[in-house]
Short mmCIF file of N, CA and C in Angstrom, two decimals:
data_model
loop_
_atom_site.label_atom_id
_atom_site.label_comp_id
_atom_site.label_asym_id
_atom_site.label_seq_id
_atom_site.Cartn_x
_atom_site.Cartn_y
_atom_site.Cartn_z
N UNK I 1 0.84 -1.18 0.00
CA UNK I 1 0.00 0.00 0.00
C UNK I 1 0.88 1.24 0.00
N UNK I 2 0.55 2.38 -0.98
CA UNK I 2 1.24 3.24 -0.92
C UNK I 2 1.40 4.13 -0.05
N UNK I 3 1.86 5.37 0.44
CA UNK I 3 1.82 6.51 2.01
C UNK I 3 1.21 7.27 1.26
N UNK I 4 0.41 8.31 1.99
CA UNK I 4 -0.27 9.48 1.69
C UNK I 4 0.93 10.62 0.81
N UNK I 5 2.32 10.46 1.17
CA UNK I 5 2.89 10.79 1.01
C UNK I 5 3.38 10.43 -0.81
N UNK I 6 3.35 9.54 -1.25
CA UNK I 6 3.62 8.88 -2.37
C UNK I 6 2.55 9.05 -3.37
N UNK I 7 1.54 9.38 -2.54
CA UNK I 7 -0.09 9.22 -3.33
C UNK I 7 0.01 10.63 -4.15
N UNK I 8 0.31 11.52 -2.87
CA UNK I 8 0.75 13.29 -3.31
C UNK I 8 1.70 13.38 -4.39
N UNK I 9 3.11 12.86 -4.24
CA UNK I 9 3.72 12.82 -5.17
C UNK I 9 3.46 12.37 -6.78
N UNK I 10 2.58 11.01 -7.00
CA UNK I 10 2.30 10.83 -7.81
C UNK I 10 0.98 11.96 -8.45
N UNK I 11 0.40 12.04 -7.74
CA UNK I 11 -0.54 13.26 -8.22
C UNK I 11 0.33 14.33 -8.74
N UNK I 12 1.06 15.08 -8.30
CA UNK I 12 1.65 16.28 -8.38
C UNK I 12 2.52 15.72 -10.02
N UNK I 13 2.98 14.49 -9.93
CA UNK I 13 3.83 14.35 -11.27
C UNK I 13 2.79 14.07 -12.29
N UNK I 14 1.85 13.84 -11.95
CA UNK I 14 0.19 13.37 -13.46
C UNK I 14 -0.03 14.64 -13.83
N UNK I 15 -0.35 15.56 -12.75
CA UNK I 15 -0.61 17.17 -12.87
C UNK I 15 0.01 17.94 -13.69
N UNK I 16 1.79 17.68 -12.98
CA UNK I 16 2.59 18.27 -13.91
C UNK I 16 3.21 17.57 -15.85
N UNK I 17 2.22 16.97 -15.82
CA UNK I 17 2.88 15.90 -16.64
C UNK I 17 2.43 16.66 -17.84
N UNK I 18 3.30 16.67 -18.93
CA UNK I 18 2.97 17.40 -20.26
C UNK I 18 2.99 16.59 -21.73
N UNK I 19 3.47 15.15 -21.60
CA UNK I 19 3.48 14.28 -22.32
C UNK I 19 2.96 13.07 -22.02
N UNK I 20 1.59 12.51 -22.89
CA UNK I 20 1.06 11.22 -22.17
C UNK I 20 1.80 9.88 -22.03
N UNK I 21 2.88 9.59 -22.67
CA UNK I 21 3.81 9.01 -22.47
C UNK I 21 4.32 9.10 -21.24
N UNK I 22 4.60 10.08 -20.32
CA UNK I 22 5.05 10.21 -19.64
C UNK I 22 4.26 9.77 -17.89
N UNK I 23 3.06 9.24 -18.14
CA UNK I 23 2.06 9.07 -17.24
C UNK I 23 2.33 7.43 -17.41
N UNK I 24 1.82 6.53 -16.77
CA UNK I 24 1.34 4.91 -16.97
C UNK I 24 0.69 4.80 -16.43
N UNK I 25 -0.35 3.97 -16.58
CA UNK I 25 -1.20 2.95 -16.26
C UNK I 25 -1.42 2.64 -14.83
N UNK I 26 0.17 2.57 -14.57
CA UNK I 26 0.46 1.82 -12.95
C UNK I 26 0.39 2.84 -12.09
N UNK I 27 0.72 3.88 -12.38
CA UNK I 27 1.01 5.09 -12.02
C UNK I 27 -0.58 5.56 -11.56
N UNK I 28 -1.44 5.83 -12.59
CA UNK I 28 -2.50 6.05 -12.47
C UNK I 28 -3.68 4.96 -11.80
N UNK I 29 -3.28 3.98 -11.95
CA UNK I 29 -3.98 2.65 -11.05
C UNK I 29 -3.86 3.19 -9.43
N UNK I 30 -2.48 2.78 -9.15
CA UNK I 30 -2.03 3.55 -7.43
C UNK I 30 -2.61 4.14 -6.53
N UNK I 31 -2.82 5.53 -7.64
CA UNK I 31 -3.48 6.42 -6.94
C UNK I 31 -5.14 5.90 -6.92
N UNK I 32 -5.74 5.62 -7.63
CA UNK I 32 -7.35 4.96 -7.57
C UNK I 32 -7.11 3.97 -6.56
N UNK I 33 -5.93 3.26 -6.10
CA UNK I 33 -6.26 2.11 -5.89
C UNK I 33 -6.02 2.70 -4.47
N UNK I 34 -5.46 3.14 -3.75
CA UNK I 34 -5.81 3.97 -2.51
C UNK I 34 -6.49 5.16 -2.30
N UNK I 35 -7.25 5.62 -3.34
CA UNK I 35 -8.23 6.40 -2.95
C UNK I 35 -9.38 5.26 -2.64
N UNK I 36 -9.26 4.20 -2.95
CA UNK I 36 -10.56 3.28 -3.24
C UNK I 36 -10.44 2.57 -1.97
N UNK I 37 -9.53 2.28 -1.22
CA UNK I 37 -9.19 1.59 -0.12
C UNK I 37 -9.40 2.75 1.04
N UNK I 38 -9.26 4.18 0.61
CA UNK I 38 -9.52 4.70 2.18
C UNK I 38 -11.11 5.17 2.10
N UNK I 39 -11.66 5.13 1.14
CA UNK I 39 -13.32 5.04 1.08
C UNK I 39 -14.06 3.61 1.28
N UNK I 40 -13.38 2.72 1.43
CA UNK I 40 -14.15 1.49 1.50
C UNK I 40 -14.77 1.27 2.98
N UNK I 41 -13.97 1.84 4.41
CA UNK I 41 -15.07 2.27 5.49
C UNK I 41 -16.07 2.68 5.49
N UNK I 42 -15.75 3.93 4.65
CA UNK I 42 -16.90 4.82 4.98
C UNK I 42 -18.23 4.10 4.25
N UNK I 43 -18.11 3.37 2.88
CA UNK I 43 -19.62 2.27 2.61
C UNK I 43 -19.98 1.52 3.99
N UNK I 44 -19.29 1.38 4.64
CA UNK I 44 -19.63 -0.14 6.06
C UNK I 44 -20.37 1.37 6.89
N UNK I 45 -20.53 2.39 7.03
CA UNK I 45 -20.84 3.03 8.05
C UNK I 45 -22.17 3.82 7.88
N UNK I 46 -22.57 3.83 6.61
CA UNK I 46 -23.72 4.67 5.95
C UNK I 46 -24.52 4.08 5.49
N UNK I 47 -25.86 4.15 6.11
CA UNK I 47 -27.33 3.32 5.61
C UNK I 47 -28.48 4.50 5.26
N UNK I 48 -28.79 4.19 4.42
CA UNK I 48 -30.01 5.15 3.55
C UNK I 48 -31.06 4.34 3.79
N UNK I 49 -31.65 5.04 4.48
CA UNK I 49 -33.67 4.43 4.91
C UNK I 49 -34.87 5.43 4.79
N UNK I 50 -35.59 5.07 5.23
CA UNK I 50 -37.01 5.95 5.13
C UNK I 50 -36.79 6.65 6.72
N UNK I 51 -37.52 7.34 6.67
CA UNK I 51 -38.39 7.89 8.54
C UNK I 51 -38.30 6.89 9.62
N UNK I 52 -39.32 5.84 8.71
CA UNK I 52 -40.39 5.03 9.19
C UNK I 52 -39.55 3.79 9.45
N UNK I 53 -38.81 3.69 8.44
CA UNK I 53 -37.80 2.59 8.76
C UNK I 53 -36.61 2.67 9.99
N UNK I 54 -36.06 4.11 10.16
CA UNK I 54 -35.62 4.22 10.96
C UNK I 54 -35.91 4.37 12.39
N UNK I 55 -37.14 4.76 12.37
CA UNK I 55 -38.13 4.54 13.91
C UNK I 55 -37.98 3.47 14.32
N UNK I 56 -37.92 2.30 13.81
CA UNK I 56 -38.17 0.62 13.88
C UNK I 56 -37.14 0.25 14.44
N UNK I 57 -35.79 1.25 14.77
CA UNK I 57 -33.97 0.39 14.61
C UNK I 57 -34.11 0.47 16.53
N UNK I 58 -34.63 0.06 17.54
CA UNK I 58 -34.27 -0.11 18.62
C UNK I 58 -33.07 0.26 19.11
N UNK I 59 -32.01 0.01 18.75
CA UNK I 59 -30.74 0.78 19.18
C UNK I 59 -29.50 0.66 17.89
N UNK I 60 -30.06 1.56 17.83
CA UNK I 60 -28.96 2.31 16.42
C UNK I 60 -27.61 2.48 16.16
N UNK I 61 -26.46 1.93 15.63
CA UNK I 61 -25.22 2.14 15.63
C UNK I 61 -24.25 2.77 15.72
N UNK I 62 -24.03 3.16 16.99
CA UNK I 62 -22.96 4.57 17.30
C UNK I 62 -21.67 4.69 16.09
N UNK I 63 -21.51 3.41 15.24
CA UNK I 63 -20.46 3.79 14.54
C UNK I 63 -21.16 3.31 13.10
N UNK I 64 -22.36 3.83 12.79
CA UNK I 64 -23.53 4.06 11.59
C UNK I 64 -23.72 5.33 11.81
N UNK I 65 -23.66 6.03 10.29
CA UNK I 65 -24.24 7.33 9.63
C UNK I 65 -25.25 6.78 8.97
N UNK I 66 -27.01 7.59 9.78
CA UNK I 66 -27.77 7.25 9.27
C UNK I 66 -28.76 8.29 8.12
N UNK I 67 -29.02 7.92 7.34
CA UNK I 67 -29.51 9.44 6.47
C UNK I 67 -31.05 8.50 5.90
N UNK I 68 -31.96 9.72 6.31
CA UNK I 68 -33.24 9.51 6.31
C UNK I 68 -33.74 9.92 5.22
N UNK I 69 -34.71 9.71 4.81
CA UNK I 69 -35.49 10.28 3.61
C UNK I 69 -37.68 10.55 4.15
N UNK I 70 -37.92 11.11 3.90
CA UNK I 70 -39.34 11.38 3.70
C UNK I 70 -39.67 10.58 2.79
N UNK I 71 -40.57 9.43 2.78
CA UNK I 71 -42.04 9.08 1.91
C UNK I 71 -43.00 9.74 1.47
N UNK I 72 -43.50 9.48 -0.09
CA UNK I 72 -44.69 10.32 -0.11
C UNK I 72 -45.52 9.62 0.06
N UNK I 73 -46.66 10.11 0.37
CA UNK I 73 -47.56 9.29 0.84
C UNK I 73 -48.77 9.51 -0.43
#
């Protein structure tokens, strides 16, 4: 796994980069591939429900983000 530090660097050289040759594949994988690994918590922590559905949860998950929605009726 790469450091936050390496992640920056490679960004900063894609940014500065003026020839597509000069970019790869692997290069550009890296960085997705730890942006994709430090978002993969945050899916385990966030549930999308109704109101009504969430009234129902008896004791709710201190380490769940819960986001509600209104029904129309």
């Amino acid at each position: 796994m790469k450091t936050q530090k390496q992640i920056d660097d490679l960004i900063e050289q894609i940014r500065a980069a003026e020839e597509k040759e000069s970019i790869t594949n692997e290069m550009e994988a890296d960085v997705l591939e730890f942006l994709n690994e430090k978002i993969k918590p945050f899916d385990k922590k966030h549930e999308v429900m109704s109101e009504e559905e969430y009234s129902k949860i008896k004791n709710p998950d201190s380490n769940t983000f819960y986001y509600t929605y209104e029904t129309e009726e």
